[in-house]
């Protein structure tokens, strides 16, 4: 069990906050070391072959990535909170009352080798996010964006937001991108000399 961490407690907003500081307390640094090891174990366990295999529905963000279905349906990403603990994003349909007694939760304990993690309810599973990235890279959405803008600066999955983030170089480009994207899985961010700022 991590310092001061009890998996059966009720969590506060602070437990869900993203760790953004370069400086960490000794306790948080120790927790981060454990969280990073748990994350490594999860990624090494893929492709997922268990009971909760994610299925991409036909027509859902049209391009099926080569590994979009390699994740459990309940998995929405991971990040480290302000205390250095691992937060596992879990889709809302699995975050029911007494979720710690569910098979999927026990499955995560088996993958991580412990119960030193926090679950947070999110809307999108990782398969949907990976497929959304593929749609930007290889699909019609990426082509449509490149036709009306000078291009995307970058994109990636933000596990904390549980969204695919699209980076553009100006507010004007962001306006054009915003008109094309389905907001349920995408966020646009303007990046430049004056630091990053989210558009929507």
Short mmCIF file of N, CA and C in Angstrom, two decimals, residues 83-198:
data_model
loop_
_atom_site.label_atom_id
_atom_site.label_comp_id
_atom_site.label_asym_id
_atom_site.label_seq_id
_atom_site.Cartn_x
_atom_site.Cartn_y
_atom_site.Cartn_z
N UNK A 83 -0.56 13.54 -5.96
CA UNK A 83 0.09 12.80 -4.87
C UNK A 83 1.02 11.71 -5.40
N UNK A 84 1.10 11.60 -6.72
CA UNK A 84 1.96 10.59 -7.31
C UNK A 84 1.29 9.25 -7.51
N UNK A 85 0.00 9.15 -7.21
CA UNK A 85 -0.73 7.89 -7.37
C UNK A 85 -1.20 7.69 -8.80
N UNK A 86 -1.33 6.44 -9.20
CA UNK A 86 -1.84 6.10 -10.52
C UNK A 86 -3.36 6.24 -10.52
N UNK A 87 -3.87 6.98 -11.50
CA UNK A 87 -5.31 7.09 -11.71
C UNK A 87 -5.62 6.35 -13.01
N UNK A 88 -6.56 5.42 -12.93
CA UNK A 88 -6.99 4.67 -14.10
C UNK A 88 -8.35 5.21 -14.52
N UNK A 89 -8.42 5.70 -15.74
CA UNK A 89 -9.68 6.18 -16.30
C UNK A 89 -10.50 4.95 -16.71
N UNK A 90 -11.73 4.87 -16.21
CA UNK A 90 -12.61 3.73 -16.47
C UNK A 90 -13.92 4.26 -17.02
N UNK A 91 -14.40 3.66 -18.11
CA UNK A 91 -15.63 4.14 -18.73
C UNK A 91 -16.81 4.04 -17.75
N UNK A 92 -17.70 5.01 -17.88
CA UNK A 92 -18.80 5.16 -16.92
C UNK A 92 -19.66 3.92 -16.75
N UNK A 93 -19.86 3.15 -17.82
CA UNK A 93 -20.74 1.98 -17.68
C UNK A 93 -20.16 0.93 -16.74
N UNK A 94 -18.86 0.99 -16.47
CA UNK A 94 -18.25 0.04 -15.53
C UNK A 94 -18.11 0.59 -14.13
N UNK A 95 -18.21 1.91 -13.98
CA UNK A 95 -18.04 2.54 -12.66
C UNK A 95 -19.36 2.58 -11.91
N UNK A 96 -19.82 1.43 -11.53
CA UNK A 96 -21.06 1.29 -10.77
C UNK A 96 -20.77 1.21 -9.27
N UNK A 97 -21.83 1.25 -8.48
CA UNK A 97 -21.72 1.06 -7.04
C UNK A 97 -21.00 -0.27 -6.77
N UNK A 98 -20.11 -0.28 -5.81
CA UNK A 98 -19.32 -1.47 -5.45
C UNK A 98 -18.47 -1.99 -6.61
N UNK A 99 -17.94 -1.08 -7.41
CA UNK A 99 -17.14 -1.51 -8.56
C UNK A 99 -15.90 -2.31 -8.15
N UNK A 100 -15.42 -2.11 -6.93
CA UNK A 100 -14.23 -2.85 -6.49
C UNK A 100 -14.49 -4.36 -6.35
N UNK A 101 -15.74 -4.74 -6.38
CA UNK A 101 -16.08 -6.17 -6.31
C UNK A 101 -16.28 -6.78 -7.69
N UNK A 102 -16.21 -5.97 -8.73
CA UNK A 102 -16.46 -6.44 -10.10
C UNK A 102 -15.25 -7.17 -10.66
N UNK A 103 -15.50 -8.03 -11.64
CA UNK A 103 -14.44 -8.84 -12.24
C UNK A 103 -13.39 -7.97 -12.93
N UNK A 104 -13.82 -6.91 -13.63
CA UNK A 104 -12.86 -6.05 -14.33
C UNK A 104 -11.88 -5.41 -13.37
N UNK A 105 -12.36 -5.02 -12.16
CA UNK A 105 -11.50 -4.39 -11.17
C UNK A 105 -10.47 -5.40 -10.66
N UNK A 106 -10.93 -6.61 -10.41
CA UNK A 106 -10.01 -7.67 -9.96
C UNK A 106 -9.00 -8.00 -11.05
N UNK A 107 -9.43 -7.88 -12.29
CA UNK A 107 -8.53 -8.09 -13.41
C UNK A 107 -7.41 -7.04 -13.40
N UNK A 108 -7.76 -5.78 -13.14
CA UNK A 108 -6.75 -4.73 -13.05
C UNK A 108 -5.78 -4.98 -11.90
N UNK A 109 -6.29 -5.43 -10.76
CA UNK A 109 -5.42 -5.76 -9.63
C UNK A 109 -4.41 -6.83 -10.06
N UNK A 110 -4.88 -7.82 -10.81
CA UNK A 110 -3.99 -8.87 -11.30
C UNK A 110 -2.92 -8.33 -12.24
N UNK A 111 -3.29 -7.40 -13.10
CA UNK A 111 -2.32 -6.81 -14.04
C UNK A 111 -1.30 -5.97 -13.29
N UNK A 112 -1.77 -5.13 -12.36
CA UNK A 112 -0.89 -4.22 -11.63
C UNK A 112 -0.12 -4.91 -10.51
N UNK A 113 -0.63 -6.03 -10.03
CA UNK A 113 0.01 -6.73 -8.93
C UNK A 113 -0.30 -6.13 -7.58
N UNK A 114 -1.23 -5.19 -7.53
CA UNK A 114 -1.62 -4.54 -6.27
C UNK A 114 -2.90 -3.75 -6.51
N UNK A 115 -3.39 -3.16 -5.42
CA UNK A 115 -4.62 -2.36 -5.50
C UNK A 115 -4.33 -0.88 -5.25
N UNK A 116 -3.10 -0.47 -5.47
CA UNK A 116 -2.69 0.90 -5.20
C UNK A 116 -2.97 1.84 -6.37
N UNK A 117 -4.22 1.92 -6.77
CA UNK A 117 -4.60 2.81 -7.86
C UNK A 117 -5.99 3.37 -7.59
N UNK A 118 -6.30 4.46 -8.26
CA UNK A 118 -7.59 5.14 -8.13
C UNK A 118 -8.32 5.00 -9.46
N UNK A 119 -9.61 4.75 -9.42
CA UNK A 119 -10.41 4.71 -10.65
C UNK A 119 -11.20 6.01 -10.77
N UNK A 120 -11.25 6.52 -11.99
CA UNK A 120 -12.00 7.75 -12.28
C UNK A 120 -12.90 7.49 -13.48
N UNK A 121 -14.17 7.83 -13.36
CA UNK A 121 -15.14 7.61 -14.44
C UNK A 121 -14.92 8.59 -15.58
N UNK A 122 -14.89 8.06 -16.81
CA UNK A 122 -14.71 8.88 -18.01
C UNK A 122 -15.70 8.42 -19.09
N UNK A 123 -15.80 9.19 -20.14
CA UNK A 123 -16.75 8.88 -21.21
C UNK A 123 -16.21 7.93 -22.27
N UNK A 124 -14.93 8.06 -22.61
CA UNK A 124 -14.39 7.34 -23.76
C UNK A 124 -13.43 6.24 -23.37
N UNK A 125 -13.57 5.07 -24.00
CA UNK A 125 -12.55 4.06 -23.77
C UNK A 125 -11.37 4.32 -24.70
N UNK A 126 -10.26 3.66 -24.41
CA UNK A 126 -9.03 3.93 -25.15
C UNK A 126 -9.13 3.53 -26.61
N UNK A 127 -9.92 2.52 -26.90
CA UNK A 127 -10.10 2.09 -28.28
C UNK A 127 -10.71 3.20 -29.12
N UNK A 128 -11.69 3.90 -28.56
CA UNK A 128 -12.32 5.02 -29.26
C UNK A 128 -11.30 6.14 -29.48
N UNK A 129 -10.46 6.41 -28.46
CA UNK A 129 -9.46 7.46 -28.59
C UNK A 129 -8.40 7.09 -29.64
N UNK A 130 -7.94 5.85 -29.62
CA UNK A 130 -6.95 5.40 -30.61
C UNK A 130 -7.55 5.48 -32.00
N UNK A 131 -8.80 5.08 -32.13
CA UNK A 131 -9.46 5.16 -33.42
C UNK A 131 -9.62 6.62 -33.87
N UNK A 132 -9.88 7.51 -32.91
CA UNK A 132 -9.96 8.94 -33.22
C UNK A 132 -8.63 9.48 -33.72
N UNK A 133 -7.54 9.01 -33.14
CA UNK A 133 -6.20 9.39 -33.62
C UNK A 133 -5.98 8.87 -35.04
N UNK A 134 -6.40 7.65 -35.28
CA UNK A 134 -6.24 7.07 -36.63
C UNK A 134 -7.04 7.86 -37.65
N UNK A 135 -8.20 8.35 -37.25
CA UNK A 135 -9.04 9.15 -38.15
C UNK A 135 -8.33 10.45 -38.53
N UNK A 136 -7.56 11.01 -37.59
CA UNK A 136 -6.77 12.21 -37.90
C UNK A 136 -5.60 11.88 -38.81
N UNK A 137 -4.93 10.78 -38.53
CA UNK A 137 -3.72 10.43 -39.28
C UNK A 137 -4.01 9.87 -40.67
N UNK A 138 -5.02 9.02 -40.77
CA UNK A 138 -5.24 8.28 -42.01
C UNK A 138 -6.62 8.44 -42.62
N UNK A 139 -7.55 9.04 -41.90
CA UNK A 139 -8.94 9.06 -42.34
C UNK A 139 -9.40 10.37 -42.94
N UNK A 140 -10.70 10.42 -43.15
CA UNK A 140 -11.33 11.58 -43.78
C UNK A 140 -11.24 12.84 -42.92
N UNK A 141 -11.25 12.69 -41.60
CA UNK A 141 -11.18 13.88 -40.75
C UNK A 141 -9.85 14.60 -40.95
N UNK A 142 -8.75 13.86 -40.96
CA UNK A 142 -7.44 14.47 -41.21
C UNK A 142 -7.37 15.13 -42.56
N UNK A 143 -7.94 14.47 -43.58
CA UNK A 143 -7.95 15.04 -44.94
C UNK A 143 -8.78 16.32 -44.98
N UNK A 144 -9.94 16.29 -44.33
CA UNK A 144 -10.81 17.47 -44.31
C UNK A 144 -10.13 18.65 -43.62
N UNK A 145 -9.45 18.38 -42.52
CA UNK A 145 -8.75 19.45 -41.80
C UNK A 145 -7.62 20.02 -42.66
N UNK A 146 -6.87 19.16 -43.34
CA UNK A 146 -5.75 19.65 -44.16
C UNK A 146 -6.23 20.45 -45.37
N UNK A 147 -7.47 20.25 -45.79
CA UNK A 147 -8.02 21.02 -46.91
C UNK A 147 -8.39 22.45 -46.54
N UNK A 148 -8.71 22.69 -45.26
CA UNK A 148 -9.16 24.03 -44.86
C UNK A 148 -8.16 24.77 -43.96
N UNK A 149 -7.07 24.10 -43.59
CA UNK A 149 -6.06 24.74 -42.74
C UNK A 149 -4.68 24.53 -43.35
N UNK A 150 -3.69 25.16 -42.74
CA UNK A 150 -2.31 24.93 -43.17
C UNK A 150 -1.76 23.65 -42.54
N UNK A 151 -2.60 22.97 -41.79
CA UNK A 151 -2.20 21.69 -41.21
C UNK A 151 -2.22 21.70 -39.70
N UNK A 152 -2.19 20.50 -39.16
CA UNK A 152 -2.18 20.29 -37.73
C UNK A 152 -0.72 20.30 -37.27
N UNK A 153 -0.44 21.03 -36.18
CA UNK A 153 0.91 21.06 -35.62
C UNK A 153 1.22 19.73 -34.96
N UNK A 154 0.25 19.17 -34.26
CA UNK A 154 0.44 17.89 -33.59
C UNK A 154 -0.88 17.38 -33.04
N UNK A 155 -0.89 16.13 -32.61
CA UNK A 155 -2.07 15.57 -31.98
C UNK A 155 -1.65 14.39 -31.11
N UNK A 156 -2.49 14.07 -30.16
CA UNK A 156 -2.19 12.97 -29.27
C UNK A 156 -3.33 12.72 -28.31
N UNK A 157 -3.24 11.64 -27.58
CA UNK A 157 -4.26 11.31 -26.59
C UNK A 157 -3.87 11.94 -25.26
N UNK A 158 -4.78 12.67 -24.67
CA UNK A 158 -4.59 13.24 -23.34
C UNK A 158 -5.41 12.39 -22.38
N UNK A 159 -4.72 11.52 -21.63
CA UNK A 159 -5.41 10.60 -20.73
C UNK A 159 -6.16 11.32 -19.62
N UNK A 160 -5.66 12.45 -19.16
CA UNK A 160 -6.33 13.20 -18.10
C UNK A 160 -7.66 13.76 -18.61
N UNK A 161 -7.66 14.34 -19.80
CA UNK A 161 -8.89 14.88 -20.37
C UNK A 161 -9.78 13.79 -20.95
N UNK A 162 -9.20 12.63 -21.23
CA UNK A 162 -9.90 11.54 -21.90
C UNK A 162 -10.40 12.01 -23.27
N UNK A 163 -9.50 12.68 -23.99
CA UNK A 163 -9.79 13.25 -25.31
C UNK A 163 -8.57 13.10 -26.21
N UNK A 164 -8.82 13.25 -27.52
CA UNK A 164 -7.74 13.40 -28.48
C UNK A 164 -7.54 14.90 -28.64
N UNK A 165 -6.32 15.36 -28.40
CA UNK A 165 -6.00 16.78 -28.49
C UNK A 165 -5.40 17.06 -29.86
N UNK A 166 -5.92 18.09 -30.52
CA UNK A 166 -5.42 18.53 -31.82
C UNK A 166 -4.75 19.88 -31.61
N UNK A 167 -3.46 19.96 -31.95
CA UNK A 167 -2.71 21.21 -31.79
C UNK A 167 -2.65 21.94 -33.13
N UNK A 168 -2.99 23.24 -33.08
CA UNK A 168 -2.90 24.10 -34.27
C UNK A 168 -2.11 25.35 -33.91
N UNK A 169 -1.69 26.10 -34.94
CA UNK A 169 -0.78 27.22 -34.71
C UNK A 169 -1.45 28.57 -34.44
N UNK A 170 -2.76 28.67 -34.68
CA UNK A 170 -3.40 29.97 -34.48
C UNK A 170 -4.87 29.80 -34.11
N UNK A 171 -5.42 30.88 -33.58
CA UNK A 171 -6.84 30.90 -33.24
C UNK A 171 -7.70 30.70 -34.49
N UNK A 172 -7.29 31.29 -35.60
CA UNK A 172 -8.04 31.18 -36.86
C UNK A 172 -8.09 29.71 -37.32
N UNK A 173 -6.95 29.00 -37.19
CA UNK A 173 -6.90 27.58 -37.55
C UNK A 173 -7.81 26.77 -36.62
N UNK A 174 -7.81 27.14 -35.35
CA UNK A 174 -8.65 26.44 -34.37
C UNK A 174 -10.13 26.55 -34.72
N UNK A 175 -10.55 27.74 -35.15
CA UNK A 175 -11.95 27.95 -35.54
C UNK A 175 -12.32 27.01 -36.68
N UNK A 176 -11.44 26.88 -37.67
CA UNK A 176 -11.71 26.00 -38.81
C UNK A 176 -11.77 24.54 -38.38
N UNK A 177 -10.86 24.13 -37.52
CA UNK A 177 -10.83 22.73 -37.04
C UNK A 177 -12.08 22.43 -36.22
N UNK A 178 -12.46 23.37 -35.37
CA UNK A 178 -13.63 23.19 -34.51
C UNK A 178 -14.91 22.92 -35.30
N UNK A 179 -15.00 23.47 -36.49
CA UNK A 179 -16.18 23.27 -37.32
C UNK A 179 -16.25 21.86 -37.90
N UNK A 180 -15.14 21.13 -37.86
CA UNK A 180 -15.08 19.81 -38.48
C UNK A 180 -15.09 18.64 -37.49
N UNK A 181 -14.70 18.90 -36.26
CA UNK A 181 -14.49 17.78 -35.33
C UNK A 181 -15.74 17.44 -34.52
N UNK A 182 -15.91 16.15 -34.23
CA UNK A 182 -16.96 15.76 -33.27
C UNK A 182 -16.44 16.02 -31.86
N UNK A 183 -17.06 16.92 -31.13
CA UNK A 183 -16.54 17.38 -29.84
C UNK A 183 -16.50 16.31 -28.75
N UNK A 184 -17.22 15.22 -28.89
CA UNK A 184 -17.22 14.25 -27.81
C UNK A 184 -15.87 13.58 -27.59
N UNK A 185 -14.99 13.55 -28.58
CA UNK A 185 -13.68 12.95 -28.33
C UNK A 185 -12.49 13.86 -28.62
N UNK A 186 -12.72 15.06 -29.18
CA UNK A 186 -11.60 15.92 -29.57
C UNK A 186 -11.61 17.24 -28.81
N UNK A 187 -10.41 17.76 -28.54
CA UNK A 187 -10.20 19.11 -28.04
C UNK A 187 -9.16 19.76 -28.93
N UNK A 188 -9.34 21.03 -29.23
CA UNK A 188 -8.37 21.76 -30.03
C UNK A 188 -7.56 22.66 -29.11
N UNK A 189 -6.26 22.70 -29.35
CA UNK A 189 -5.39 23.56 -28.55
C UNK A 189 -4.55 24.41 -29.50
N UNK A 190 -4.43 25.71 -29.16
CA UNK A 190 -3.59 26.61 -29.93
C UNK A 190 -2.22 26.63 -29.26
N UNK A 191 -1.19 26.31 -30.01
CA UNK A 191 0.18 26.31 -29.46
C UNK A 191 0.97 27.39 -30.16
N UNK A 192 1.85 28.03 -29.42
CA UNK A 192 2.65 29.09 -30.01
C UNK A 192 3.60 29.67 -28.99
N UNK A 193 4.14 30.82 -29.30
CA UNK A 193 5.14 31.46 -28.43
C UNK A 193 4.57 31.88 -27.09
N UNK A 194 3.28 32.17 -27.02
CA UNK A 194 2.68 32.66 -25.78
C UNK A 194 2.08 31.51 -24.95
N UNK A 195 2.70 30.34 -25.01
CA UNK A 195 2.25 29.14 -24.30
C UNK A 195 0.98 28.56 -24.92
N UNK A 196 0.64 27.38 -24.46
CA UNK A 196 -0.53 26.68 -25.01
C UNK A 196 -1.80 27.14 -24.34
N UNK A 197 -2.88 27.14 -25.10
CA UNK A 197 -4.18 27.44 -24.50
C UNK A 197 -5.26 26.65 -25.23
N UNK A 198 -6.18 26.11 -24.47
CA UNK A 198 -7.24 25.32 -25.07
C UNK A 198 -8.26 26.21 -25.73
#
